[in-house]
């Protein structure tokens, strides 16, 4: 153990020396308005909780290296979900037990007894993981999350299982108890547990298998989501993550069991891109609806992406609502309004007609938000290409035959990973509204997020172009395409 500590100390000293020579947040590929840690690895968001005017973002973090390992909880706080202040590591790996994913709650009634009603505790519920055992554990803070103490009677839930993880806890008022969603990854099930005090847990019910069972189930989150246009109406939504993607179920929860209303033949995805995983939500917050944050990466190549001295990014925060479309529930995701405060002076293009041609816009940049309102050609493809230069570029298009929006990064650098190169295309069916499509596109150095038709479908992908690849084109391979309006905002850096 002493040898390991000496090695870690040497790594930190070396890293500090190297990092001191770099301009942090000015490196190649470093996002400018997405959260990234100053250095080293991050993956799943954890413990999303709003408390005393601050959003807390905890996340899986390796304090020692730029690859997965030595899982601990990193920590950052924000007042607007956009500008983040990074804090010391909250929960550290200890005695060979890594700190895997989990959640955090504001125990305002001090049900746990870790604080007082005058000074309620923040309580973290996390998986302690070794090679052979995963258990559920508690830690608490009575100074607004600056310092944390692990509960001396951990674990609070142990079923002697190797795969048993990612507790997500919320207060269920009708039964006056805490409810925990917990994953049985290999059997594709989510179990629900109840507790009056966060310490003593009893199983209530189990959901699954259902939907996509192609990979292990992880990172569950059960939440109430409001129905658009119907004040006071809501449905229950359950998130799960499967290896390199996510799904959601819409239904009802009675305090013990969740019943899905998903069509059995249809898998519902919150994001159709290649690089969105482990999203969970702030259950209670001033925006009045759940706000999700996901991890921008893909386990097939996560350790290999060519970023340094950090690896891993948090997706833009999204508000969640539900809408009935064609007799089915659709999750509507919208970037949080505070992002608009980062917009610089807009660049606007009015009507542009395209017939079997490509048009290069005068705008250049790799840190921007764009709104594209178009009437696609009746045949062929209509779309945009970003990060254009040196014969390269990434395509976001609409295919009139398949009636799908797609992202194609096959003509972008793929030098770092065969697995990255093997998944060049993402696609999802979309509907035209009055024969129009609306795209809200965020391009942030190496991250692209696309919100289709005000958030009916979303794509998140990574791309790693050279700095000089910063041109933007619009194109159509069919006749009669019309870009009715294009608005582009260069974005300020949050750093």
C-alpha positions in Angstrom: 0.0 0.0 0.0 2.8 2.4 0.9 4.4 1.7 -2.5 1.2 2.6 -4.2 0.8 5.8 -2.3 4.4 6.8 -3.2 3.7 6.0 -6.9 0.5 8.1 -6.8 2.4 11.0 -5.2 5.0 10.8 -7.9 2.3 10.8 -10.6 0.6 13.9 -9.1 4.0 15.7 -9.0 4.7 14.9 -12.6 1.2 15.8 -13.7 1.4 19.1 -11.8 4.6 19.9 -13.6 3.2 19.0 -17.0 -0.1 20.8 -16.5 1.7 23.9 -15.3 3.3 24.2 -18.7 -0.1 24.0 -20.5 -2.7 26.7 -20.9 -5.6 24.8 -19.3 -8.9 25.1 -21.3 -7.0 26.2 -24.4 -5.9 22.8 -25.5 -6.8 21.2 -28.8 -10.3 19.7 -28.7 -11.1 21.2 -25.3 -14.8 22.2 -25.1 -15.4 25.8 -24.2 -19.0 25.7 -23.0 -19.3 22.1 -21.8 -18.0 21.0 -18.4 -14.7 19.1 -18.3 -12.4 18.6 -15.3 -9.2 20.5 -15.4 -7.3 17.3 -15.8 -7.7 13.5 -15.7 -10.5 11.1 -16.5 -14.3 11.6 -15.9 -17.2 9.5 -16.8 -20.8 9.2 -15.3 -22.4 12.2 -13.7 -23.3 11.4 -10.1 -25.2 13.0 -7.2 -27.0 15.7 -9.1 -28.6 17.8 -6.4 -29.7 21.4 -6.1 -29.2 22.8 -2.6 -29.1 26.4 -1.2 -28.9 28.0 -4.6 -26.2 25.8 -6.0 -26.3 22.9 -8.5 -23.9 20.2 -7.4 -22.3 18.0 -10.1 -20.4 15.0 -8.8 -18.9 12.6 -11.4 -16.8 9.5 -11.7 -13.2 10.6 -11.6 -9.7 9.2 -11.6 -7.5 11.5 -9.6 -4.3 10.0 -10.9 -4.6 9.5 -14.6 -6.2 10.3 -17.9 -7.8 6.9 -18.3 -10.5 4.9 -16.3 -9.4 3.7 -12.9 -9.3 4.5 -9.1 -12.9 5.7 -9.3 -13.7 8.5 -6.9 -16.2 11.3 -7.0 -15.1 14.6 -8.5 -17.1 17.7 -7.6 -18.1 21.0 -9.2 -20.8 23.5 -8.4 -22.8 26.1 -10.4 -25.5 28.7 -9.9 -26.8 28.5 -13.5 -25.8 25.0 -14.8 -23.4 26.6 -17.2 -20.5 28.2 -15.3 -18.8 25.7 -13.0 -16.5 26.0 -10.1 -14.4 22.9 -9.5 -14.0 21.7 -5.9 -11.7 19.1 -4.3 -12.5 15.4 -4.7 -15.5 14.6 -2.6 -15.4 10.8 -2.1 -12.1 9.0 -2.5 -11.3 5.4 -3.3 -10.2 3.8 0.0 -8.9 0.4 1.1 -9.3 -1.0 -2.4 -13.0 0.0 -2.6 -13.7 2.2 -5.6 -16.5 4.8 -5.4 -18.9 3.9 -8.3 -21.9 5.8 -9.5 -24.8 6.9 -7.3 -26.9 9.9 -6.3 -27.2 12.6 -3.6 -30.1 14.1 -1.8 -30.8 17.1 0.4 -32.1 15.5 3.6 -34.0 18.6 4.6 -35.9 16.9 7.5 -32.7 15.2 8.7 -34.3 11.7 8.4 -30.8 10.2 8.4 -29.8 11.9 11.6 -26.5 13.0 10.1 -27.2 16.7 10.6 -30.0 18.6 12.2 -33.2 20.3 11.0 -31.4 23.6 11.5 -28.5 22.4 9.4 -29.7 19.5 7.2 -27.1 17.2 5.6 -26.4 16.4 2.0 -26.3 12.6 1.8 -24.5 10.7 -1.0 -25.7 7.2 -1.8 -23.1 5.3 -3.9 -21.8 1.9 -4.9 -18.7 0.7 -3.2 -17.0 -1.7 -5.7 -14.3 -4.3 -5.7 -13.6 -7.0 -8.2 -15.9 -9.4 -6.4 -18.5 -7.3 -4.6 -20.7 -4.3 -5.0 -22.5 -2.7 -2.1 -24.5 0.5 -1.4 -23.1 3.0 0.9 -23.6 6.5 2.4 -21.5 9.6 3.0 -22.7 12.9 4.3 -21.8 16.6 4.4 -23.0 19.2 6.9 -21.1 22.1 5.3 -23.0 22.4 1.9 -20.9 19.7 0.2 -17.4 20.9 0.9 -16.3 18.1 3.1 -17.7 14.6 3.2 -17.6 11.8 5.8 -18.4 8.2 5.0 -21.0 6.5 7.3 -19.3 4.3 9.8 -21.8 1.5 9.5 -21.4 1.1 5.7 -22.6 -0.7 3.7 -26.3 0.0 4.1 -27.3 -2.5 1.4 -25.4 -5.7 0.6 -26.8 -8.6 -1.4 -23.4 -10.3 -1.8 -23.5 -9.7 -5.5 -20.7 -8.9 -7.9 -23.0 -6.7 -10.1 -25.4 -4.6 -8.1 -24.9 -0.9 -8.5 -25.7 2.7 -9.3 -28.3 3.7 -6.6 -30.5 6.7 -7.5 -32.6 8.1 -4.6 -35.5 10.5 -4.4 -38.2 11.4 -1.8 -41.6 9.8 -2.5 -44.0 12.0 -0.7 -47.2 9.8 -0.8 -45.4 7.1 1.3 -43.2 9.6 3.2 -40.1 7.6 2.3 -37.0 7.6 0.2 -37.1 5.4 -2.9 -34.0 4.0 -4.5 -33.7 2.7 -8.0 -30.9 0.1 -8.3 -29.5 -1.9 -11.2 -29.1 -5.6 -11.5 -27.0 -5.2 -14.6 -26.7 -8.7 -15.9 -30.3 -9.7 -15.5 -31.5 -6.4 -17.0 -33.6 -5.4 -14.1 -34.1 -2.3 -11.9 -35.1 -2.9 -8.3 -36.8 -0.4 -6.1 -36.1 -0.1 -2.4 -37.7 2.1 0.3 -36.4 3.7 3.4 -37.6 6.2 6.0 -34.1 7.2 7.1 -31.7 6.4 4.2 -29.9 3.8 6.4 -32.4 0.9 6.5 -33.7 -0.4 3.1 -36.4 -2.8 2.1 -37.0 -4.0 -1.5 -40.4 -2.8 -2.9 -40.5 -4.2 -6.4 -38.6 -5.0 -9.6 -38.9 -3.9 -13.2 -37.6 -5.7 -16.3 -36.2 -7.3 -18.4 -37.7 -5.1 -21.1 -36.7 -3.0 -24.1 -33.1 -3.1 -25.0 -31.3 -6.0 -23.3 -28.3 -6.1 -25.6 -25.9 -5.0 -22.8 -25.7 -4.7 -19.1 -28.2 -2.2 -17.5 -26.6 0.6 -15.5 -27.3 4.1 -14.1 -31.1 4.0 -13.5 -33.1 7.1 -12.7 -36.8 7.1 -12.0 -38.4 10.6 -12.2 -41.7 12.5 -12.6 -41.7 14.3 -16.0 -44.4 17.0 -16.7 -46.6 16.7 -19.8 -46.3 19.6 -22.2 -49.3 21.9 -22.4 -51.1 20.2 -19.5 -50.2 21.9 -16.2 -50.2 19.6 -13.2 -50.1 16.5 -15.5 -47.0 14.2 -15.4 -45.9 10.6 -16.2 -43.1 8.6 -14.6 -40.0 8.1 -16.8 -37.2 5.5 -16.1 -33.8 5.9 -17.6 -31.3 3.0 -18.1 -28.0 2.8 -19.9 -26.7 -0.2 -21.9 -23.0 -0.3 -22.7 -22.9 2.3 -25.5 -26.4 3.8 -25.4 -29.5 4.7 -23.4 -33.2 4.0 -23.3 -36.2 5.3 -21.4 -39.5 3.9 -20.4 -42.7 5.9 -19.8 -45.4 4.7 -17.4 -46.7 4.8 -13.9 -45.1 4.2 -10.4 -47.2 3.4 -7.4 -44.5 3.7 -4.8 -43.5 0.0 -5.2 -43.6 -1.0 -8.9 -43.1 0.7 -12.2 -45.3 -0.2 -15.1 -44.2 0.7 -18.6 -46.5 1.9 -21.3 -43.8 1.6 -24.0 -44.8 -0.2 -27.2 -43.2 -3.6 -26.8 -41.7 -3.5 -30.3 -40.2 0.0 -29.9 -37.1 1.1 -28.0 -37.2 4.7 -26.9 -33.9 6.5 -26.8 -33.2 9.9 -25.2 -30.2 10.4 -27.6 -29.5 8.8 -31.0 -25.9 9.8 -31.2 -22.9 7.5 -30.6 -21.6 9.4 -27.5 -24.3 9.9 -24.8 -24.4 7.7 -21.7 -25.4 7.5 -18.0 -27.6 10.6 -18.0 -29.4 11.3 -14.7 -31.4 14.3 -13.5 -31.8 17.0 -10.9 -35.1 15.9 -9.6 -35.9 19.2 -7.8 -34.6 22.5 -9.1 -35.8 26.1 -9.8 -36.7 25.3 -13.5 -39.7 23.2 -12.4 -38.9 20.2 -14.5 -36.2 17.5 -14.4 -32.8 18.6 -15.8 -30.6 15.8 -17.2 -26.8 15.7 -17.6 -25.1 12.8 -19.5 -21.6 11.7 -20.2 -20.2 12.5 -23.6 -18.3 9.4 -24.6 -18.6 5.8 -25.6 -17.2 2.7 -23.8 -16.0 1.2 -27.1 -13.3 3.8 -27.4 -13.5 6.0 -24.3 -10.0 5.5 -23.0 -8.6 6.2 -26.5 -10.0 9.6 -27.4 -7.1 12.0 -28.2 -7.6 14.6 -25.5 -5.1 15.7 -22.9 -4.8 16.5 -20.0 -8.4 15.6 -19.5 -10.7 12.9 -20.9 -14.5 12.9 -20.7 -17.1 15.7 -21.0 -20.5 16.4 -19.5 -23.3 17.0 -22.0 -25.2 20.2 -22.0 -27.9 20.2 -19.3 -31.4 19.5 -20.8 -34.9 20.2 -19.4 -37.2 17.2 -19.8 -40.9 17.1 -20.7 -43.2 14.6 -22.4 -45.5 15.0 -25.4 -48.0 12.7 -27.1 -47.0 12.2 -30.7 -48.9 9.7 -32.9 -50.4 8.1 -29.9 -47.1 7.5 -28.2 -45.1 9.3 -25.5 -42.1 11.3 -26.7 -39.4 12.8 -24.4 -38.8 16.4 -25.3 -35.3 17.7 -24.4 -34.4 21.3 -24.5 -31.0 23.0 -23.6 -31.3 25.0 -20.4 -32.1 28.7 -21.1 -28.9 29.9 -19.4 -27.0 28.8 -22.5 -28.4 31.8 -24.3 -26.3 34.1 -22.1 -23.2 32.8 -23.9 -24.3 33.9 -27.3 -22.2 36.6 -29.0 -23.5 38.7 -31.9 -25.5 36.6 -34.3 -24.7 35.9 -37.9 -27.9 35.6 -39.9 -28.6 34.2 -43.4 -32.0 34.6 -44.9 -33.6 32.5 -47.6 -31.2 30.2 -49.5 -32.5 28.0 -52.3 -30.5 24.9 -53.1 -30.8 22.4 -56.0 -28.2 19.7 -56.2 -25.4 22.0 -54.9 -23.3 22.9 -51.9 -23.0 26.4 -50.6 -20.1 27.5 -48.3 -21.2 30.1 -45.7 -19.0 33.0 -44.9 -19.1 32.1 -41.2 -16.1 30.2 -39.7 -15.7 28.8 -36.3 -15.6 25.8 -34.0 -17.3 27.1 -30.9 -20.9 28.1 -31.8 -24.6 27.5 -31.6 -26.7 27.4 -34.8 -30.4 27.4 -35.7 -31.3 26.0 -39.1 -34.9 26.1 -40.4 -35.3 24.3 -43.6 -37.7 22.8 -46.1 -35.8 19.7 -47.3 -35.7 18.6 -50.9 -38.4 16.0 -51.8 -35.7 13.7 -53.0 -32.2 13.0 -51.9 -30.5 14.6 -48.9 -30.5 18.1 -47.4 -28.3 19.2 -44.6 -25.2 20.9 -43.3 -21.5 20.1 -43.0 -19.4 21.4 -40.2 -15.7 21.3 -39.3 -15.1 21.6 -43.0 -11.5 21.9 -44.3 -8.7 19.9 -46.0 -11.3 17.8 -47.7 -12.9 16.8 -44.4 -16.1 17.5 -42.7 -19.0 16.1 -40.6 -22.5 15.9 -42.1 -25.8 16.4 -40.4 -28.5 15.6 -43.0 -32.1 14.6 -43.7 -32.8 11.7 -46.0 -36.1 12.1 -47.8 -36.4 8.4 -48.6 -35.8 7.0 -45.1 -37.3 10.1 -43.5 -34.5 10.1 -41.0 -32.0 12.7 -39.7 -28.5 11.4 -39.7 -25.0 12.3 -38.6 -22.1 11.0 -40.6 -18.6 11.5 -39.4 -16.9 9.0 -41.8 -15.1 12.0 -43.5 -13.6 13.2 -40.2 -10.3 12.1 -38.6 -10.6 8.6 -37.2 -6.9 8.0 -36.6 -7.1 7.1 -32.9 -9.4 4.1 -32.8 -10.8 1.5 -35.1 -13.9 1.3 -32.9 -14.5 5.1 -33.4 -14.1 4.6 -37.2 -16.4 1.6 -37.1 -19.4 3.7 -36.0 -19.6 6.6 -38.4 -23.3 7.0 -38.8 -26.1 7.8 -36.4 -29.8 8.1 -37.6 -33.3 8.5 -36.2 -36.7 8.8 -37.8 -38.2 12.3 -37.7 -41.4 14.0 -38.8 -41.6 17.1 -40.8 -43.8 19.8 -39.3 -45.5 21.9 -42.0 -42.9 20.3 -44.4 -40.1 21.9 -42.3 -37.3 20.8 -40.1 -35.7 22.8 -37.3 -32.2 22.0 -36.0 -30.5 23.5 -33.0 -26.9 22.6 -33.3 -24.1 23.1 -30.7 -20.5 22.7 -32.0 -17.9 22.9 -29.2 -14.4 22.0 -30.5 -14.9 18.2 -30.2 -18.6 17.9 -29.2 -21.6 18.2 -31.4 -25.2 18.2 -30.0 -28.2 18.4 -32.3 -31.7 19.1 -31.1 -34.3 18.3 -33.8 -37.7 20.0 -33.9 -37.3 21.7 -30.5 -36.0 18.6 -28.9 -38.1 15.8 -30.2 -34.9 13.9 -31.1 -31.4 14.6 -30.0 -27.9 13.5 -31.2 -24.7 13.8 -29.3 -21.4 12.8 -31.0 -17.7 13.4 -30.7 -15.5 14.6 -33.6 -11.8 15.6 -33.5 -11.1 18.0 -36.4 -8.0 20.2 -36.8 -8.4 23.8 -35.6 -8.2 24.9 -39.2 -11.2 22.8 -40.1 -13.8 25.4 -39.2 -15.8 26.1 -42.3 -19.6 25.5 -42.6 -21.6 24.5 -45.7 -25.2 23.7 -46.5 -26.1 21.3 -49.2 -28.8 19.4 -51.1 -28.6 16.4 -53.4 -32.2 16.9 -54.5 -34.2 19.7 -56.0 -36.0 22.6 -54.3 -34.5 22.6 -50.9 -34.9 25.9 -49.0 -33.0 27.0 -46.0 -35.6 29.6 -44.7 -33.3 31.0 -42.0 -29.9 30.3 -40.6 -28.8 32.0 -37.3 -25.3 31.3 -35.9 -24.1 32.6 -32.6 -20.4 32.3 -31.8 -20.3 31.3 -28.1 -18.3 32.7 -25.2 -16.1 30.4 -23.2 -17.3 29.5 -19.7 -13.7 29.3 -18.6 
